Amino acid sequence: MKALLDRARSFRRRVDFESIEYRKLAEGQYPEALFITCSDSRVIPALITGARPGEIFELRNAGNIVPPYGSPGASGEAATIEYALEVLGVQDIVVCGHSHCGAMGALKSGDDLTALPGVDAWLQLARPELAPVLTAASDDPSLPDVAQGNVVNQLAVLQTYPVVRQRLDGGRLRLHGWYYEVDTGQVHELEGDGRFRVHTG
């Protein structure tokens, strides 16, 4: 924690806040994309994409799960999606799963989560649609089949949100599925045939 505090305290000295780029940030944000990914500390959207401050709007939670539209109670996920589209006008949404995901690992192994009731309730949102994948997935500890299947499922859930559906139908929104390998840095992109492939730029 000391190292984090030291870097936070010296942040202003390390960054040129007098630059035009940082002065513009005070005027508002105009992100290009909403990036939905896991809260895993090894997954850093700005590092993966090379995004500068203000370029991506982030939504992070355990397992990059999108709750079904109309779920009871307040939802930070629903609020973030709504704000990103209605207020910020983002035209791209990325759902990015990753290898070695603890949430997907818990689903695959069927761990007893009674000591973690909040985690258990949260993962229940993803479990039903993932059931076929969980049964058929290999024992690869990086869990590619499960994490990729979850990305596909969350993209489908996103499309049940009216704000998403309207923009898709009007050609004003694009959805993207990514799978990030934490041990190699490779990004696999979901293609039209339902497969994830690595593209080199």
PDB file of C-alpha atoms in Angstrom:
ATOM      1  CA  MET A   1       0.000   0.000   0.000  1.00  0.00           C
ATOM      2  CA  LYS A   2       2.866   2.369   0.714  1.00  0.00           C
ATOM      3  CA  ALA A   3       4.025   2.212  -2.913  1.00  0.00           C
ATOM      4  CA  LEU A   4       0.510   2.997  -4.119  1.00  0.00           C
ATOM      5  CA  LEU A   5       0.251   5.947  -1.758  1.00  0.00           C
ATOM      6  CA  ASP A   6       3.646   7.278  -2.786  1.00  0.00           C
ATOM      7  CA  ARG A   7       2.716   7.121  -6.460  1.00  0.00           C
ATOM      8  CA  ALA A   8      -0.636   8.801  -5.784  1.00  0.00           C
ATOM      9  CA  ARG A   9       1.072  11.594  -3.888  1.00  0.00           C
ATOM     10  CA  SER A  10       3.544  12.180  -6.706  1.00  0.00           C
ATOM     11  CA  PHE A  11       0.992  11.803  -9.511  1.00  0.00           C
ATOM     12  CA  ARG A  12       0.600  15.516 -10.126  1.00  0.00           C
ATOM     13  CA  ARG A  13       4.368  15.889 -10.482  1.00  0.00           C
ATOM     14  CA  ARG A  14       4.548  13.007 -12.968  1.00  0.00           C
ATOM     15  CA  VAL A  15       1.807  14.272 -15.278  1.00  0.00           C
ATOM     16  CA  ASP A  16       1.654  17.566 -17.133  1.00  0.00           C
ATOM     17  CA  PHE A  17      -1.717  18.892 -16.012  1.00  0.00           C
ATOM     18  CA  GLU A  18      -0.966  22.177 -17.757  1.00  0.00           C
ATOM     19  CA  SER A  19      -1.122  20.443 -21.132  1.00  0.00           C
ATOM     20  CA  ILE A  20      -4.057  21.042 -23.471  1.00  0.00           C
ATOM     21  CA  GLU A  21      -5.005  17.352 -23.214  1.00  0.00           C
ATOM     22  CA  TYR A  22      -5.560  17.495 -19.458  1.00  0.00           C
ATOM     23  CA  ARG A  23      -7.185  20.918 -19.504  1.00  0.00           C
ATOM     24  CA  LYS A  24      -9.796  19.583 -21.948  1.00  0.00           C
ATOM     25  CA  LEU A  25     -10.704  16.793 -19.522  1.00  0.00           C
ATOM     26  CA  ALA A  26     -12.207  19.396 -17.202  1.00  0.00           C
ATOM     27  CA  GLU A  27     -14.617  20.424 -19.949  1.00  0.00           C
ATOM     28  CA  GLY A  28     -16.227  16.986 -20.215  1.00  0.00           C
ATOM     29  CA  GLN A  29     -15.698  13.423 -21.342  1.00  0.00           C
ATOM     30  CA  TYR A  30     -16.222  12.043 -24.824  1.00  0.00           C
ATOM     31  CA  PRO A  31     -15.259   8.367 -24.650  1.00  0.00           C
ATOM     32  CA  GLU A  32     -15.217   6.285 -27.806  1.00  0.00           C
ATOM     33  CA  ALA A  33     -16.395   3.065 -26.186  1.00  0.00           C
ATOM     34  CA  LEU A  34     -17.954   1.473 -23.145  1.00  0.00           C
ATOM     35  CA  PHE A  35     -15.585  -1.251 -21.968  1.00  0.00           C
ATOM     36  CA  ILE A  36     -17.244  -3.952 -19.845  1.00  0.00           C
ATOM     37  CA  THR A  37     -14.746  -6.242 -18.185  1.00  0.00           C
ATOM     38  CA  CYS A  38     -13.857  -8.100 -15.008  1.00  0.00           C
ATOM     39  CA  SER A  39     -12.693  -6.365 -11.848  1.00  0.00           C
ATOM     40  CA  ASP A  40      -9.667  -8.712 -11.813  1.00  0.00           C
ATOM     41  CA  SER A  41      -6.580  -6.633 -10.999  1.00  0.00           C
ATOM     42  CA  ARG A  42      -4.650  -8.203 -13.894  1.00  0.00           C
ATOM     43  CA  VAL A  43      -7.049  -6.802 -16.483  1.00  0.00           C
ATOM     44  CA  ILE A  44      -6.334  -3.112 -17.122  1.00  0.00           C
ATOM     45  CA  PRO A  45      -8.420  -1.714 -19.992  1.00  0.00           C
ATOM     46  CA  ALA A  46      -6.298   1.386 -20.595  1.00  0.00           C
ATOM     47  CA  LEU A  47      -3.134  -0.704 -20.664  1.00  0.00           C
ATOM     48  CA  ILE A  48      -4.635  -3.265 -23.058  1.00  0.00           C
ATOM     49  CA  THR A  49      -6.082  -0.678 -25.438  1.00  0.00           C
ATOM     50  CA  GLY A  50      -3.503   2.063 -25.008  1.00  0.00           C
ATOM     51  CA  ALA A  51      -6.376   4.439 -24.210  1.00  0.00           C
ATOM     52  CA  ARG A  52      -5.631   7.926 -22.961  1.00  0.00           C
ATOM     53  CA  PRO A  53      -7.702   9.560 -20.199  1.00  0.00           C
ATOM     54  CA  GLY A  54     -11.204  10.235 -21.479  1.00  0.00           C
ATOM     55  CA  GLU A  55     -11.145   7.643 -24.299  1.00  0.00           C
ATOM     56  CA  ILE A  56     -12.952   4.704 -22.669  1.00  0.00           C
ATOM     57  CA  PHE A  57     -15.828   4.495 -20.191  1.00  0.00           C
ATOM     58  CA  GLU A  58     -15.355   1.478 -17.933  1.00  0.00           C
ATOM     59  CA  LEU A  59     -17.784  -0.929 -16.299  1.00  0.00           C
ATOM     60  CA  ARG A  60     -16.071  -3.543 -14.156  1.00  0.00           C
ATOM     61  CA  ASN A  61     -17.422  -6.308 -11.954  1.00  0.00           C
ATOM     62  CA  ALA A  62     -16.719  -9.929 -11.058  1.00  0.00           C
ATOM     63  CA  GLY A  63     -16.942 -11.951 -14.268  1.00  0.00           C
ATOM     64  CA  ASN A  64     -17.913  -9.043 -16.587  1.00  0.00           C
ATOM     65  CA  ILE A  65     -21.577  -9.920 -16.069  1.00  0.00           C
ATOM     66  CA  VAL A  66     -24.459  -7.820 -17.414  1.00  0.00           C
ATOM     67  CA  PRO A  67     -27.599  -8.283 -15.274  1.00  0.00           C
ATOM     68  CA  PRO A  68     -30.773  -9.071 -17.239  1.00  0.00           C
ATOM     69  CA  TYR A  69     -32.732  -6.003 -18.246  1.00  0.00           C
ATOM     70  CA  GLY A  70     -35.415  -5.101 -15.725  1.00  0.00           C
ATOM     71  CA  SER A  71     -33.780  -6.873 -12.786  1.00  0.00           C
ATOM     72  CA  PRO A  72     -35.327  -5.636  -9.544  1.00  0.00           C
ATOM     73  CA  GLY A  73     -33.534  -3.014  -7.506  1.00  0.00           C
ATOM     74  CA  ALA A  74     -30.925  -0.452  -8.447  1.00  0.00           C
ATOM     75  CA  SER A  75     -28.125  -1.659 -10.703  1.00  0.00           C
ATOM     76  CA  GLY A  76     -24.822   0.096 -11.241  1.00  0.00           C
ATOM     77  CA  GLU A  77     -24.423  -1.902 -14.439  1.00  0.00           C
ATOM     78  CA  ALA A  78     -27.770  -0.790 -15.889  1.00  0.00           C
ATOM     79  CA  ALA A  79     -27.078   2.818 -14.879  1.00  0.00           C
ATOM     80  CA  THR A  80     -23.629   2.772 -16.491  1.00  0.00           C
ATOM     81  CA  ILE A  81     -24.922   1.286 -19.760  1.00  0.00           C
ATOM     82  CA  GLU A  82     -27.768   3.802 -19.874  1.00  0.00           C
ATOM     83  CA  TYR A  83     -25.482   6.757 -19.158  1.00  0.00           C
ATOM     84  CA  ALA A  84     -22.845   5.642 -21.661  1.00  0.00           C
ATOM     85  CA  LEU A  85     -25.392   5.465 -24.466  1.00  0.00           C
ATOM     86  CA  GLU A  86     -27.934   8.156 -23.642  1.00  0.00           C
ATOM     87  CA  VAL A  87     -25.611  10.834 -22.267  1.00  0.00           C
ATOM     88  CA  LEU A  88     -22.114  10.103 -23.571  1.00  0.00           C
ATOM     89  CA  GLY A  89     -23.284   8.729 -26.914  1.00  0.00           C
ATOM     90  CA  VAL A  90     -20.722   5.940 -27.170  1.00  0.00           C
ATOM     91  CA  GLN A  91     -20.994   4.010 -30.428  1.00  0.00           C
ATOM     92  CA  ASP A  92     -19.086   0.866 -29.421  1.00  0.00           C
ATOM     93  CA  ILE A  93     -19.437  -1.522 -26.504  1.00  0.00           C
ATOM     94  CA  VAL A  94     -16.750  -4.102 -25.760  1.00  0.00           C
ATOM     95  CA  VAL A  95     -17.412  -7.053 -23.456  1.00  0.00           C
ATOM     96  CA  CYS A  96     -13.994  -8.413 -22.514  1.00  0.00           C
ATOM     97  CA  GLY A  97     -13.551 -11.688 -20.671  1.00  0.00           C
ATOM     98  CA  HIS A  98     -10.170 -13.032 -19.681  1.00  0.00           C
ATOM     99  CA  SER A  99      -8.163 -16.151 -18.980  1.00  0.00           C
ATOM    100  CA  HIS A 100      -7.658 -17.476 -15.443  1.00  0.00           C
ATOM    101  CA  CYS A 101     -10.856 -15.737 -14.281  1.00  0.00           C
ATOM    102  CA  GLY A 102     -11.772 -16.508 -10.674  1.00  0.00           C
ATOM    103  CA  ALA A 103     -15.480 -16.010 -11.271  1.00  0.00           C
ATOM    104  CA  MET A 104     -15.519 -18.368 -14.251  1.00  0.00           C
ATOM    105  CA  GLY A 105     -13.342 -20.823 -12.324  1.00  0.00           C
ATOM    106  CA  ALA A 106     -15.849 -20.901  -9.479  1.00  0.00           C
ATOM    107  CA  LEU A 107     -18.658 -21.625 -11.929  1.00  0.00           C
ATOM    108  CA  LYS A 108     -16.675 -24.366 -13.674  1.00  0.00           C
ATOM    109  CA  SER A 109     -15.621 -26.125 -10.487  1.00  0.00           C
ATOM    110  CA  GLY A 110     -18.982 -25.756  -8.753  1.00  0.00           C
ATOM    111  CA  ASP A 111     -17.316 -24.320  -5.652  1.00  0.00           C
ATOM    112  CA  ASP A 112     -19.364 -24.102  -2.474  1.00  0.00           C
ATOM    113  CA  LEU A 113     -19.883 -20.365  -2.079  1.00  0.00           C
ATOM    114  CA  THR A 114     -22.109 -20.359   1.015  1.00  0.00           C
ATOM    115  CA  ALA A 115     -19.439 -18.330   2.828  1.00  0.00           C
ATOM    116  CA  LEU A 116     -19.631 -15.763   0.017  1.00  0.00           C
ATOM    117  CA  PRO A 117     -23.381 -15.190  -0.430  1.00  0.00           C
ATOM    118  CA  GLY A 118     -22.915 -11.997  -2.428  1.00  0.00           C
ATOM    119  CA  VAL A 119     -20.563 -13.712  -4.868  1.00  0.00           C
ATOM    120  CA  ASP A 120     -22.868 -16.716  -5.126  1.00  0.00           C
ATOM    121  CA  ALA A 121     -25.917 -14.557  -5.884  1.00  0.00           C
ATOM    122  CA  TRP A 122     -23.976 -12.568  -8.472  1.00  0.00           C
ATOM    123  CA  LEU A 123     -22.671 -15.649 -10.295  1.00  0.00           C
ATOM    124  CA  GLN A 124     -26.198 -17.081 -10.403  1.00  0.00           C
ATOM    125  CA  LEU A 125     -26.897 -14.455 -13.070  1.00  0.00           C
ATOM    126  CA  ALA A 126     -24.426 -16.121 -15.436  1.00  0.00           C
ATOM    127  CA  ARG A 127     -24.807 -19.784 -14.455  1.00  0.00           C
ATOM    128  CA  PRO A 128     -28.006 -20.812 -16.337  1.00  0.00           C
ATOM    129  CA  GLU A 129     -26.867 -19.664 -19.788  1.00  0.00           C
ATOM    130  CA  LEU A 130     -23.378 -21.048 -19.209  1.00  0.00           C
ATOM    131  CA  ALA A 131     -24.580 -24.499 -18.123  1.00  0.00           C
ATOM    132  CA  PRO A 132     -23.922 -26.205 -21.507  1.00  0.00           C
ATOM    133  CA  VAL A 133     -20.436 -24.695 -21.701  1.00  0.00           C
ATOM    134  CA  LEU A 134     -19.609 -25.620 -18.104  1.00  0.00           C
ATOM    135  CA  THR A 135     -20.454 -29.249 -18.818  1.00  0.00           C
ATOM    136  CA  ALA A 136     -18.501 -29.471 -22.065  1.00  0.00           C
ATOM    137  CA  ALA A 137     -15.502 -27.244 -21.257  1.00  0.00           C
ATOM    138  CA  SER A 138     -12.042 -28.741 -21.081  1.00  0.00           C
ATOM    139  CA  ASP A 139     -10.015 -28.817 -17.870  1.00  0.00           C
ATOM    140  CA  ASP A 140      -7.691 -26.112 -19.177  1.00  0.00           C
ATOM    141  CA  PRO A 141      -6.952 -23.946 -16.095  1.00  0.00           C
ATOM    142  CA  SER A 142      -7.064 -20.786 -18.202  1.00  0.00           C
ATOM    143  CA  LEU A 143     -10.782 -21.531 -18.835  1.00  0.00           C
ATOM    144  CA  PRO A 144     -10.969 -20.220 -22.416  1.00  0.00           C
ATOM    145  CA  ASP A 145     -14.217 -22.022 -23.290  1.00  0.00           C
ATOM    146  CA  VAL A 146     -16.021 -20.770 -20.200  1.00  0.00           C
ATOM    147  CA  ALA A 147     -14.771 -17.174 -20.370  1.00  0.00           C
ATOM    148  CA  GLN A 148     -15.477 -16.937 -24.097  1.00  0.00           C
ATOM    149  CA  GLY A 149     -18.923 -18.489 -23.689  1.00  0.00           C
ATOM    150  CA  ASN A 150     -19.654 -15.949 -20.993  1.00  0.00           C
ATOM    151  CA  VAL A 151     -18.685 -13.077 -23.309  1.00  0.00           C
ATOM    152  CA  VAL A 152     -21.106 -14.362 -25.953  1.00  0.00           C
ATOM    153  CA  ASN A 153     -23.869 -14.678 -23.354  1.00  0.00           C
ATOM    154  CA  GLN A 154     -23.311 -11.182 -21.948  1.00  0.00           C
ATOM    155  CA  LEU A 155     -23.448  -9.689 -25.438  1.00  0.00           C
ATOM    156  CA  ALA A 156     -26.837 -11.382 -25.830  1.00  0.00           C
ATOM    157  CA  VAL A 157     -28.025  -9.958 -22.496  1.00  0.00           C
ATOM    158  CA  LEU A 158     -26.921  -6.473 -23.559  1.00  0.00           C
ATOM    159  CA  GLN A 159     -29.222  -6.725 -26.565  1.00  0.00           C
ATOM    160  CA  THR A 160     -32.243  -7.096 -24.282  1.00  0.00           C
ATOM    161  CA  TYR A 161     -31.718  -3.513 -23.059  1.00  0.00           C
ATOM    162  CA  PRO A 162     -34.024  -1.206 -25.059  1.00  0.00           C
ATOM    163  CA  VAL A 163     -31.389   1.530 -25.166  1.00  0.00           C
ATOM    164  CA  VAL A 164     -28.965  -0.939 -26.753  1.00  0.00           C
ATOM    165  CA  ARG A 165     -31.507  -2.516 -29.092  1.00  0.00           C
ATOM    166  CA  GLN A 166     -32.686   0.841 -30.453  1.00  0.00           C
ATOM    167  CA  ARG A 167     -29.166   1.894 -31.327  1.00  0.00           C
ATOM    168  CA  LEU A 168     -28.282  -1.435 -32.875  1.00  0.00           C
ATOM    169  CA  ASP A 169     -31.413  -1.345 -35.027  1.00  0.00           C
ATOM    170  CA  GLY A 170     -30.592   2.200 -36.077  1.00  0.00           C
ATOM    171  CA  GLY A 171     -26.992   1.355 -36.967  1.00  0.00           C
ATOM    172  CA  ARG A 172     -25.670   3.670 -34.275  1.00  0.00           C
ATOM    173  CA  LEU A 173     -23.986   1.038 -32.097  1.00  0.00           C
ATOM    174  CA  ARG A 174     -21.534  -1.815 -32.558  1.00  0.00           C
ATOM    175  CA  LEU A 175     -20.974  -4.649 -30.074  1.00  0.00           C
ATOM    176  CA  HIS A 176     -17.611  -6.402 -29.703  1.00  0.00           C
ATOM    177  CA  GLY A 177     -16.580  -9.534 -27.825  1.00  0.00           C
ATOM    178  CA  TRP A 178     -12.978  -9.892 -26.646  1.00  0.00           C
ATOM    179  CA  TYR A 179     -11.067 -12.516 -24.727  1.00  0.00           C
ATOM    180  CA  TYR A 180      -7.815 -11.376 -23.109  1.00  0.00           C
ATOM    181  CA  GLU A 181      -5.044 -13.799 -22.123  1.00  0.00           C
ATOM    182  CA  VAL A 182      -3.383 -12.479 -18.987  1.00  0.00           C
ATOM    183  CA  ASP A 183      -0.264 -14.610 -19.456  1.00  0.00           C
ATOM    184  CA  THR A 184       0.404 -13.705 -23.102  1.00  0.00           C
ATOM    185  CA  GLY A 185      -1.282 -10.327 -23.581  1.00  0.00           C
ATOM    186  CA  GLN A 186      -3.109 -11.608 -26.652  1.00  0.00           C
ATOM    187  CA  VAL A 187      -6.571 -10.258 -27.428  1.00  0.00           C
ATOM    188  CA  HIS A 188      -8.935 -12.646 -29.210  1.00  0.00           C
ATOM    189  CA  GLU A 189     -11.836 -10.993 -31.055  1.00  0.00           C
ATOM    190  CA  LEU A 190     -15.243 -12.588 -31.556  1.00  0.00           C
ATOM    191  CA  GLU A 191     -16.046 -12.917 -35.239  1.00  0.00           C
ATOM    192  CA  GLY A 192     -19.251 -13.465 -37.167  1.00  0.00           C
ATOM    193  CA  ASP A 193     -18.831 -17.246 -37.174  1.00  0.00           C
ATOM    194  CA  GLY A 194     -18.861 -17.320 -33.355  1.00  0.00           C
ATOM    195  CA  ARG A 195     -15.125 -18.023 -33.004  1.00  0.00           C
ATOM    196  CA  PHE A 196     -12.564 -15.919 -31.186  1.00  0.00           C
ATOM    197  CA  ARG A 197      -9.429 -15.116 -33.176  1.00  0.00           C
ATOM    198  CA  VAL A 198      -6.234 -13.165 -32.613  1.00  0.00           C
ATOM    199  CA  HIS A 199      -5.565 -10.334 -35.052  1.00  0.00           C
ATOM    200  CA  THR A 200      -2.194  -8.685 -35.257  1.00  0.00           C
ATOM    201  CA  GLY A 201      -2.138  -4.991 -36.020  1.00  0.00           C
TER     202      GLY A 201
END
